[in-house]
PDB file of C-alpha atoms and ligand atoms in Angstrom:
ATOM      1  CA  MET A   3     -11.441   9.312   7.081  1.00 75.00           C
ATOM      2  CA  ASP A   4     -12.959  10.333  10.383  1.00 85.00           C
ATOM      3  CA  ALA A   5     -11.177  10.151  13.720  1.00 88.00           C
ATOM      4  CA  ASP A   6     -13.067   6.997  14.758  1.00 89.00           C
ATOM      5  CA  GLU A   7     -12.021   5.121  11.631  1.00 91.00           C
ATOM      6  CA  MET A   8      -8.398   6.115  12.133  1.00 95.00           C
ATOM      7  CA  GLN A   9      -8.588   5.152  15.804  1.00 96.00           C
ATOM      8  CA  GLY A  10      -9.977   1.763  14.738  1.00 96.00           C
ATOM      9  CA  TRP A  11      -6.818   1.076  12.707  1.00 97.00           C
ATOM     10  CA  LEU A  12      -4.540   2.309  15.483  1.00 98.00           C
ATOM     11  CA  ASN A  13      -6.386   0.099  17.964  1.00 97.00           C
ATOM     12  CA  CYS A  14      -5.740  -2.953  15.784  1.00 97.00           C
ATOM     13  CA  TRP A  15      -2.001  -2.350  16.094  1.00 98.00           C
ATOM     14  CA  GLU A  16      -2.230  -1.564  19.818  1.00 98.00           C
ATOM     15  CA  LYS A  17      -4.043  -4.865  20.374  1.00 98.00           C
ATOM     16  CA  ASP A  18      -1.615  -6.672  18.079  1.00 96.00           C
ATOM     17  CA  THR A  19      -4.469  -7.679  15.749  1.00 95.00           C
ATOM     18  CA  ALA A  20      -3.457  -7.405  12.102  1.00 96.00           C
ATOM     19  CA  PRO A  21      -5.255 -10.255  10.292  1.00 95.00           C
ATOM     20  CA  TRP A  22      -4.278  -8.837   6.881  1.00 97.00           C
ATOM     21  CA  HIS A  23      -0.558  -9.140   7.613  1.00 97.00           C
ATOM     22  CA  ILE A  24       1.233 -11.938   5.766  1.00 97.00           C
ATOM     23  CA  HIS A  25       4.602 -13.217   6.865  1.00 97.00           C
ATOM     24  CA  HIS A  26       5.786 -14.115   3.369  1.00 98.00           C
ATOM     25  CA  VAL A  27       6.677 -11.851   0.458  1.00 98.00           C
ATOM     26  CA  HIS A  28       3.525 -11.332  -1.581  1.00 98.00           C
ATOM     27  CA  GLU A  29       3.412 -13.726  -4.528  1.00 98.00           C
ATOM     28  CA  ALA A  30       2.684 -10.839  -6.934  1.00 98.00           C
ATOM     29  CA  ILE A  31       5.748  -8.958  -5.706  1.00 98.00           C
ATOM     30  CA  GLU A  32       7.939 -12.021  -6.265  1.00 98.00           C
ATOM     31  CA  LYS A  33       6.493 -12.378  -9.749  1.00 98.00           C
ATOM     32  CA  TYR A  34       6.019  -8.796 -10.940  1.00 98.00           C
ATOM     33  CA  HIS A  35       8.363  -6.568  -8.895  1.00 98.00           C
ATOM     34  CA  GLU A  36      10.158  -5.468 -12.056  1.00 98.00           C
ATOM     35  CA  ILE A  37       6.977  -3.711 -13.190  1.00 98.00           C
ATOM     36  CA  LEU A  38       7.362  -1.444 -10.149  1.00 98.00           C
ATOM     37  CA  ALA A  39      11.079  -0.871 -10.564  1.00 98.00           C
ATOM     38  CA  ALA A  40      11.237   0.929 -13.895  1.00 96.00           C
ATOM     39  CA  SER A  41       9.109   3.393 -15.827  1.00 96.00           C
ATOM     40  CA  PRO A  42      10.037   5.583 -18.800  1.00 96.00           C
ATOM     41  CA  THR A  43      11.036   8.429 -16.460  1.00 96.00           C
ATOM     42  CA  ALA A  44      11.882   6.876 -13.084  1.00 97.00           C
ATOM     43  CA  LYS A  45      13.823   3.943 -11.773  1.00 97.00           C
ATOM     44  CA  ASN A  46      13.870   1.998  -8.538  1.00 98.00           C
ATOM     45  CA  LYS A  47      11.633   4.177  -6.408  1.00 98.00           C
ATOM     46  CA  ILE A  48       8.523   2.433  -5.132  1.00 98.00           C
ATOM     47  CA  PHE A  49       5.664   3.854  -3.086  1.00 98.00           C
ATOM     48  CA  ILE A  50       3.690   1.623  -0.720  1.00 99.00           C
ATOM     49  CA  PRO A  51       0.766   3.584   0.727  1.00 98.00           C
ATOM     50  CA  LEU A  52      -0.738   2.216   3.955  1.00 98.00           C
ATOM     51  CA  CYS A  53       2.170  -0.196   4.217  1.00 98.00           C
ATOM     52  CA  GLY A  54       1.585  -1.657   7.685  1.00 98.00           C
ATOM     53  CA  LYS A  55       4.677  -3.749   8.406  1.00 98.00           C
ATOM     54  CA  THR A  56       4.690  -5.636   5.129  1.00 98.00           C
ATOM     55  CA  VAL A  57       7.817  -7.692   4.467  1.00 98.00           C
ATOM     56  CA  ASP A  58       7.533  -6.618   0.802  1.00 98.00           C
ATOM     57  CA  ILE A  59       9.328  -3.398   1.802  1.00 98.00           C
ATOM     58  CA  LYS A  60      12.530  -5.242   2.645  1.00 98.00           C
ATOM     59  CA  TYR A  61      12.260  -7.575  -0.346  1.00 98.00           C
ATOM     60  CA  LEU A  62      12.029  -4.602  -2.721  1.00 98.00           C
ATOM     61  CA  ALA A  63      14.801  -2.655  -0.956  1.00 98.00           C
ATOM     62  CA  ASP A  64      17.071  -5.725  -1.084  1.00 98.00           C
ATOM     63  CA  ARG A  65      16.633  -5.633  -4.865  1.00 98.00           C
ATOM     64  CA  GLY A  66      18.046  -2.136  -5.165  1.00 98.00           C
ATOM     65  CA  ASN A  67      14.856  -0.113  -4.884  1.00 98.00           C
ATOM     66  CA  GLU A  68      14.337   2.927  -2.707  1.00 98.00           C
ATOM     67  CA  VAL A  69      11.083   2.067  -0.967  1.00 98.00           C
ATOM     68  CA  VAL A  70       8.830   4.797   0.424  1.00 98.00           C
ATOM     69  CA  GLY A  71       6.118   3.507   2.722  1.00 98.00           C
ATOM     70  CA  LEU A  72       3.385   5.414   4.477  1.00 98.00           C
ATOM     71  CA  GLU A  73       1.582   4.186   7.560  1.00 98.00           C
ATOM     72  CA  ALA A  74      -0.441   5.863  10.314  1.00 98.00           C
ATOM     73  CA  SER A  75       0.555   3.527  13.135  1.00 98.00           C
ATOM     74  CA  GLU A  76       3.887   4.144  14.796  1.00 98.00           C
ATOM     75  CA  ILE A  77       3.677   0.664  16.333  1.00 98.00           C
ATOM     76  CA  ALA A  78       3.537  -0.882  12.854  1.00 98.00           C
ATOM     77  CA  VAL A  79       6.454   1.206  11.606  1.00 98.00           C
ATOM     78  CA  ARG A  80       8.675   0.419  14.587  1.00 98.00           C
ATOM     79  CA  ASP A  81       7.684  -3.261  14.437  1.00 98.00           C
ATOM     80  CA  PHE A  82       8.725  -3.355  10.795  1.00 98.00           C
ATOM     81  CA  PHE A  83      12.256  -2.109  11.477  1.00 98.00           C
ATOM     82  CA  THR A  84      12.680  -4.211  14.618  1.00 98.00           C
ATOM     83  CA  GLU A  85      11.320  -7.465  13.153  1.00 98.00           C
ATOM     84  CA  GLN A  86      13.382  -7.040   9.974  1.00 98.00           C
ATOM     85  CA  ASN A  87      16.462  -6.181  12.007  1.00 98.00           C
ATOM     86  CA  ILE A  88      17.038  -2.895  10.203  1.00 98.00           C
ATOM     87  CA  GLU A  89      18.674   0.077  11.928  1.00 98.00           C
ATOM     88  CA  TYR A  90      16.713   3.303  11.612  1.00 98.00           C
ATOM     89  CA  THR A  91      16.426   6.927  12.577  1.00 98.00           C
ATOM     90  CA  SER A  92      13.330   9.099  12.869  1.00 98.00           C
ATOM     91  CA  GLU A  93      12.628  12.801  12.519  1.00 98.00           C
ATOM     92  CA  ASP A  94       9.590  15.075  12.645  1.00 98.00           C
ATOM     93  CA  VAL A  95       8.049  16.132   9.329  1.00 98.00           C
ATOM     94  CA  PRO A  96       5.770  19.114   9.967  1.00 98.00           C
ATOM     95  CA  ALA A  97       4.426  19.026   6.365  1.00 98.00           C
ATOM     96  CA  VAL A  98       2.637  15.727   7.110  1.00 98.00           C
ATOM     97  CA  LYS A  99       2.121  16.370  10.839  1.00 98.00           C
ATOM     98  CA  GLY A 100       4.018  13.170  11.439  1.00 98.00           C
ATOM     99  CA  LYS A 101       7.403  11.519  11.297  1.00 98.00           C
ATOM    100  CA  LEU A 102       9.787  10.069   8.779  1.00 98.00           C
ATOM    101  CA  TYR A 103      11.490   6.801   9.680  1.00 98.00           C
ATOM    102  CA  ARG A 104      14.545   6.035   7.597  1.00 98.00           C
ATOM    103  CA  SER A 105      16.792   2.988   7.410  1.00 98.00           C
ATOM    104  CA  SER A 106      20.457   3.742   8.050  1.00 97.00           C
ATOM    105  CA  ASP A 107      21.326   2.654   4.479  1.00 97.00           C
ATOM    106  CA  LYS A 108      18.689   5.158   3.199  1.00 96.00           C
ATOM    107  CA  MET A 109      16.944   2.536   1.021  1.00 98.00           C
ATOM    108  CA  ILE A 110      13.760   2.571   3.122  1.00 98.00           C
ATOM    109  CA  LYS A 111      11.712   5.560   4.211  1.00 98.00           C
ATOM    110  CA  ILE A 112       8.391   5.265   6.005  1.00 98.00           C
ATOM    111  CA  TYR A 113       6.245   8.332   6.594  1.00 98.00           C
ATOM    112  CA  CYS A 114       4.233   7.845   9.750  1.00 98.00           C
ATOM    113  CA  CYS A 115       1.169  10.009   9.187  1.00 98.00           C
ATOM    114  CA  ASP A 116      -2.343  10.161   7.790  1.00 97.00           C
ATOM    115  CA  LEU A 117      -2.186   9.485   4.047  1.00 98.00           C
ATOM    116  CA  PHE A 118      -4.456  12.438   3.392  1.00 97.00           C
ATOM    117  CA  LEU A 119      -1.750  14.796   4.683  1.00 98.00           C
ATOM    118  CA  PHE A 120       0.749  13.426   2.151  1.00 98.00           C
ATOM    119  CA  SER A 121       1.201  14.989  -1.281  1.00 98.00           C
ATOM    120  CA  ALA A 122       3.443  14.942  -4.348  1.00 98.00           C
ATOM    121  CA  GLU A 123       5.247  17.963  -2.863  1.00 98.00           C
ATOM    122  CA  VAL A 124       6.456  15.770  -0.008  1.00 98.00           C
ATOM    123  CA  GLU A 125       7.658  12.921  -2.244  1.00 97.00           C
ATOM    124  CA  SER A 126       7.200  12.019  -5.908  1.00 97.00           C
ATOM    125  CA  GLY A 127       9.030  10.540  -8.901  1.00 98.00           C
ATOM    126  CA  PHE A 128       7.978   6.970  -8.167  1.00 98.00           C
ATOM    127  CA  SER A 129       8.698   4.257 -10.717  1.00 98.00           C
ATOM    128  CA  GLY A 130       5.950   2.140  -9.182  1.00 98.00           C
ATOM    129  CA  ILE A 131       3.163   1.896  -6.619  1.00 98.00           C
ATOM    130  CA  TRP A 132       2.261  -1.267  -4.685  1.00 99.00           C
ATOM    131  CA  ASP A 133      -1.310  -1.003  -3.460  1.00 98.00           C
ATOM    132  CA  ARG A 134      -2.237  -3.896  -1.166  1.00 98.00           C
ATOM    133  CA  GLY A 135      -4.784  -3.354   1.572  1.00 98.00           C
ATOM    134  CA  SER A 136      -4.766   0.389   0.853  1.00 98.00           C
ATOM    135  CA  LEU A 137      -7.494   1.444  -1.596  1.00 98.00           C
ATOM    136  CA  ILE A 138      -9.659  -1.402  -0.326  1.00 98.00           C
ATOM    137  CA  ALA A 139      -9.087  -0.443   3.317  1.00 97.00           C
ATOM    138  CA  MET A 140     -10.915   2.846   2.723  1.00 95.00           C
ATOM    139  CA  SER A 141     -14.633   3.510   2.999  1.00 92.00           C
ATOM    140  CA  GLN A 142     -16.305   4.337  -0.316  1.00 90.00           C
ATOM    141  CA  ALA A 143     -16.219   8.090   0.405  1.00 90.00           C
ATOM    142  CA  ASP A 144     -12.505   7.964   1.181  1.00 96.00           C
ATOM    143  CA  GLN A 145     -11.794   5.801  -1.871  1.00 97.00           C
ATOM    144  CA  LYS A 146     -12.656   8.829  -4.031  1.00 96.00           C
ATOM    145  CA  ARG A 147     -10.223  11.022  -2.065  1.00 97.00           C
ATOM    146  CA  TYR A 148      -7.633   8.244  -2.170  1.00 98.00           C
ATOM    147  CA  ILE A 149      -7.858   7.950  -5.958  1.00 98.00           C
ATOM    148  CA  GLY A 150      -7.658  11.746  -6.262  1.00 97.00           C
ATOM    149  CA  LEU A 151      -4.455  11.789  -4.206  1.00 98.00           C
ATOM    150  CA  ILE A 152      -2.780   8.744  -5.785  1.00 98.00           C
ATOM    151  CA  LYS A 153      -3.597  10.135  -9.225  1.00 97.00           C
ATOM    152  CA  THR A 154      -1.275  13.085  -8.527  1.00 98.00           C
ATOM    153  CA  LEU A 155       1.610  10.593  -8.174  1.00 98.00           C
ATOM    154  CA  THR A 156       0.901   8.755 -11.440  1.00 98.00           C
ATOM    155  CA  TYR A 157       1.901   9.457 -15.045  1.00 98.00           C
ATOM    156  CA  PRO A 158       2.057   7.492 -18.315  1.00 98.00           C
ATOM    157  CA  GLY A 159       4.211   4.403 -17.903  1.00 97.00           C
ATOM    158  CA  ILE A 160       4.296   4.193 -14.088  1.00 98.00           C
ATOM    159  CA  GLY A 161       4.051   0.621 -12.774  1.00 98.00           C
ATOM    160  CA  TYR A 162       1.009   0.304 -10.523  1.00 98.00           C
ATOM    161  CA  LEU A 163      -0.054  -3.013  -9.006  1.00 98.00           C
ATOM    162  CA  LEU A 164      -3.253  -3.393  -7.000  1.00 98.00           C
ATOM    163  CA  GLU A 165      -4.540  -6.346  -4.990  1.00 98.00           C
ATOM    164  CA  MET A 166      -8.322  -6.399  -4.718  1.00 98.00           C
ATOM    165  CA  PRO A 167     -10.847  -9.042  -3.669  1.00 98.00           C
ATOM    166  CA  ASP A 168     -13.792 -10.083  -5.829  1.00 97.00           C
ATOM    167  CA  ARG A 169     -16.534  -8.879  -3.555  1.00 97.00           C
ATOM    168  CA  ASP A 170     -19.780  -6.920  -3.581  1.00 94.00           C
ATOM    169  CA  PRO A 171     -18.454  -3.332  -3.306  1.00 94.00           C
ATOM    170  CA  ASN A 172     -21.022  -2.520  -0.629  1.00 93.00           C
ATOM    171  CA  ILE A 173     -19.617  -5.041   1.831  1.00 94.00           C
ATOM    172  CA  GLY A 174     -16.383  -4.318   3.619  1.00 93.00           C
ATOM    173  CA  PRO A 175     -13.764  -3.548   4.590  1.00 93.00           C
ATOM    174  CA  PRO A 176     -12.078  -4.684   2.457  1.00 96.00           C
ATOM    175  CA  PHE A 177     -14.167  -2.703  -0.051  1.00 96.00           C
ATOM    176  CA  SER A 178     -13.723  -3.799  -3.644  1.00 97.00           C
ATOM    177  CA  VAL A 179     -14.125  -1.258  -6.471  1.00 97.00           C
ATOM    178  CA  PRO A 180     -15.668  -2.250  -9.827  1.00 97.00           C
ATOM    179  CA  LEU A 181     -13.034  -1.977 -12.553  1.00 97.00           C
ATOM    180  CA  ASP A 182     -15.026   0.520 -14.633  1.00 97.00           C
ATOM    181  CA  VAL A 183     -15.463   2.745 -11.553  1.00 96.00           C
ATOM    182  CA  LEU A 184     -11.727   2.544 -10.947  1.00 97.00           C
ATOM    183  CA  GLU A 185     -10.928   3.501 -14.552  1.00 98.00           C
ATOM    184  CA  THR A 186     -13.407   6.376 -14.476  1.00 97.00           C
ATOM    185  CA  GLY A 187     -12.083   7.534 -11.107  1.00 97.00           C
ATOM    186  CA  PHE A 188      -8.502   7.689 -12.371  1.00 98.00           C
ATOM    187  CA  GLY A 189      -9.706   9.444 -15.503  1.00 97.00           C
ATOM    188  CA  PRO A 190      -9.154   9.236 -19.245  1.00 96.00           C
ATOM    189  CA  GLY A 191      -6.246   7.027 -20.313  1.00 96.00           C
ATOM    190  CA  CYS A 192      -6.484   4.719 -17.282  1.00 98.00           C
ATOM    191  CA  ARG A 193      -6.768   0.974 -17.917  1.00 98.00           C
ATOM    192  CA  VAL A 194      -7.076  -1.766 -15.332  1.00 98.00           C
ATOM    193  CA  VAL A 195      -6.060  -5.273 -16.351  1.00 98.00           C
ATOM    194  CA  GLN A 196      -6.199  -8.435 -14.249  1.00 98.00           C
ATOM    195  CA  LEU A 197      -2.775 -10.084 -13.929  1.00 98.00           C
ATOM    196  CA  SER A 198      -3.217 -13.074 -11.645  1.00 98.00           C
ATOM    197  CA  GLU A 199      -5.211 -14.755  -8.933  1.00 98.00           C
ATOM    198  CA  VAL A 200      -3.809 -14.568  -5.407  1.00 98.00           C
ATOM    199  CA  VAL A 201      -3.383 -18.073  -4.053  1.00 97.00           C
ATOM    200  CA  LYS A 202      -1.651 -17.508  -0.707  1.00 97.00           C
ATOM    201  CA  ASN A 203      -4.230 -15.450   1.181  1.00 97.00           C
ATOM    202  CA  PRO A 204      -4.302 -14.734   4.927  1.00 95.00           C
ATOM    203  CA  PRO A 205      -6.192 -17.380   6.939  1.00 91.00           C
ATOM    204  CA  GLU A 206      -9.985 -17.068   6.666  1.00 92.00           C
ATOM    205  CA  PHE A 207      -9.774 -14.286   4.033  1.00 95.00           C
ATOM    206  CA  LEU A 208     -11.684 -16.270   1.425  1.00 94.00           C
ATOM    207  CA  SER A 209     -14.390 -17.186   3.957  1.00 94.00           C
ATOM    208  CA  MET A 210     -15.248 -13.530   4.698  1.00 95.00           C
ATOM    209  CA  PRO A 211     -18.872 -12.740   3.689  1.00 94.00           C
ATOM    210  CA  GLY A 212     -19.190 -12.113  -0.055  1.00 94.00           C
ATOM    211  CA  VAL A 213     -15.532 -12.739  -0.937  1.00 96.00           C
ATOM    212  CA  LYS A 214     -15.328 -14.880  -4.080  1.00 96.00           C
ATOM    213  CA  GLY A 215     -11.623 -14.589  -4.793  1.00 97.00           C
ATOM    214  CA  ASN A 216      -8.655 -12.248  -4.776  1.00 98.00           C
ATOM    215  CA  HIS A 217      -6.722 -10.862  -7.730  1.00 98.00           C
ATOM    216  CA  VAL A 218      -3.817  -8.639  -8.637  1.00 98.00           C
ATOM    217  CA  TYR A 219      -4.387  -5.971 -11.270  1.00 98.00           C
ATOM    218  CA  ARG A 220      -2.085  -3.714 -13.230  1.00 98.00           C
ATOM    219  CA  ILE A 221      -3.288  -0.135 -13.523  1.00 98.00           C
ATOM    220  CA  SER A 222      -1.767   1.805 -16.382  1.00 98.00           C
ATOM    221  CA  PHE A 223      -2.024   5.351 -17.666  1.00 98.00           C
ATOM    222  CA  GLN A 224      -1.560   6.796 -21.145  1.00 94.00           C
TER     223      GLN A 224
HETATM  224  C1  LIG B 431      -5.382  -3.502   5.604  1.00 69.75           C
HETATM  225  S1  LIG B 431      -3.914  -2.838   6.288  1.00 69.75           S
HETATM  226  C2  LIG B 431      -2.751  -3.193   5.000  1.00 69.75           C
HETATM  227  C3  LIG B 431      -1.313  -3.090   5.422  1.00 69.75           C
HETATM  228  C4  LIG B 431      -0.293  -3.460   4.357  1.00 69.75           C
HETATM  229  N1  LIG B 431      -0.516  -2.785   3.098  1.00 69.75           N
HETATM  230  C5  LIG B 431      -0.206  -4.950   4.140  1.00 69.75           C
HETATM  231  O1  LIG B 431      -0.384  -5.401   3.020  1.00 69.75           O
HETATM  232  O2  LIG B 431       0.083  -5.669   5.116  1.00 69.75           O
HETATM  233  C6  LIG B 431      -4.212  -1.105   6.188  1.00 69.75           C
HETATM  234  C7  LIG B 431      -3.155  -0.257   6.900  1.00 69.75           C
HETATM  235  O3  LIG B 431      -3.393   1.105   6.642  1.00 69.75           O
HETATM  236  C8  LIG B 431      -3.197   1.889   7.813  1.00 69.75           C
HETATM  237  N2  LIG B 431      -4.051   3.072   7.605  1.00 69.75           N
HETATM  238  C9  LIG B 431      -5.407   3.100   7.559  1.00 69.75           C
HETATM  239  N3  LIG B 431      -5.829   4.338   7.250  1.00 69.75           N
HETATM  240  C10 LIG B 431      -4.726   5.113   7.078  1.00 69.75           C
HETATM  241  C11 LIG B 431      -4.509   6.468   6.726  1.00 69.75           C
HETATM  242  N4  LIG B 431      -5.531   7.316   6.490  1.00 69.75           N
HETATM  243  N5  LIG B 431      -3.240   6.910   6.621  1.00 69.75           N
HETATM  244  C12 LIG B 431      -2.191   6.084   6.863  1.00 69.75           C
HETATM  245  N6  LIG B 431      -2.335   4.782   7.202  1.00 69.75           N
HETATM  246  C13 LIG B 431      -3.583   4.299   7.309  1.00 69.75           C
HETATM  247  C14 LIG B 431      -3.586   0.960   8.947  1.00 69.75           C
HETATM  248  O4  LIG B 431      -2.955   1.312  10.161  1.00 69.75           O
HETATM  249  C15 LIG B 431      -3.135  -0.407   8.416  1.00 69.75           C
HETATM  250  O5  LIG B 431      -1.824  -0.697   8.814  1.00 69.75           O
END
């Protein structure tokens, strides 16, 4: 991700323009959150890369999960805690050249940094990953790097949910990824299965050029 692309995202938050943000808990999280909460080797630790200020963080934390978000914009991170009325502290994290925001009850952590500075050495052992507006927010070149990084956090049995529009992959953002490309990118043993259609989309999402629908997928690894 080049500096201009990153600045573009930060500008959205500075101008208070976040058309992807939904004020309700995502319907797939209401329906499938248990997939994220338990794997054969980990329990109740969920990663939300590129989390923005999604209200899903609080919903999952209220259900006993430690939620680890990651977001580049400090405005988004502070807005999340303020709007959800959650007390927090923050500290520098040199390893990610950013900050860690933490709720006082320790159930929510949000790394404020560039995703590509994050690694499994910083945080791992997730029972699940909620990927909404993350993979698809990346340009095609960064999607390869993104998959390479996320792959290091996955293992057989992890719960991984992905929201992705049905759209020509060359038009975006959001940039869709063909399912076979996704499976090949994650490597042998990866399977992507469609779970459900998203019904409650942000206003005008379905009228974006080339968007034919929006679905939630489960990505699994053997
Ligand atoms: C399309 S939004 C999705 C936000 C959230 N997942 C949601 O569902 O509301 C993408 C978010 O990723 C953040 N972002 C973009 N590139 C990033 C990067 N390289 N590292 C960390 N955050 C990034 C943006 O600031 C923005 O908040």
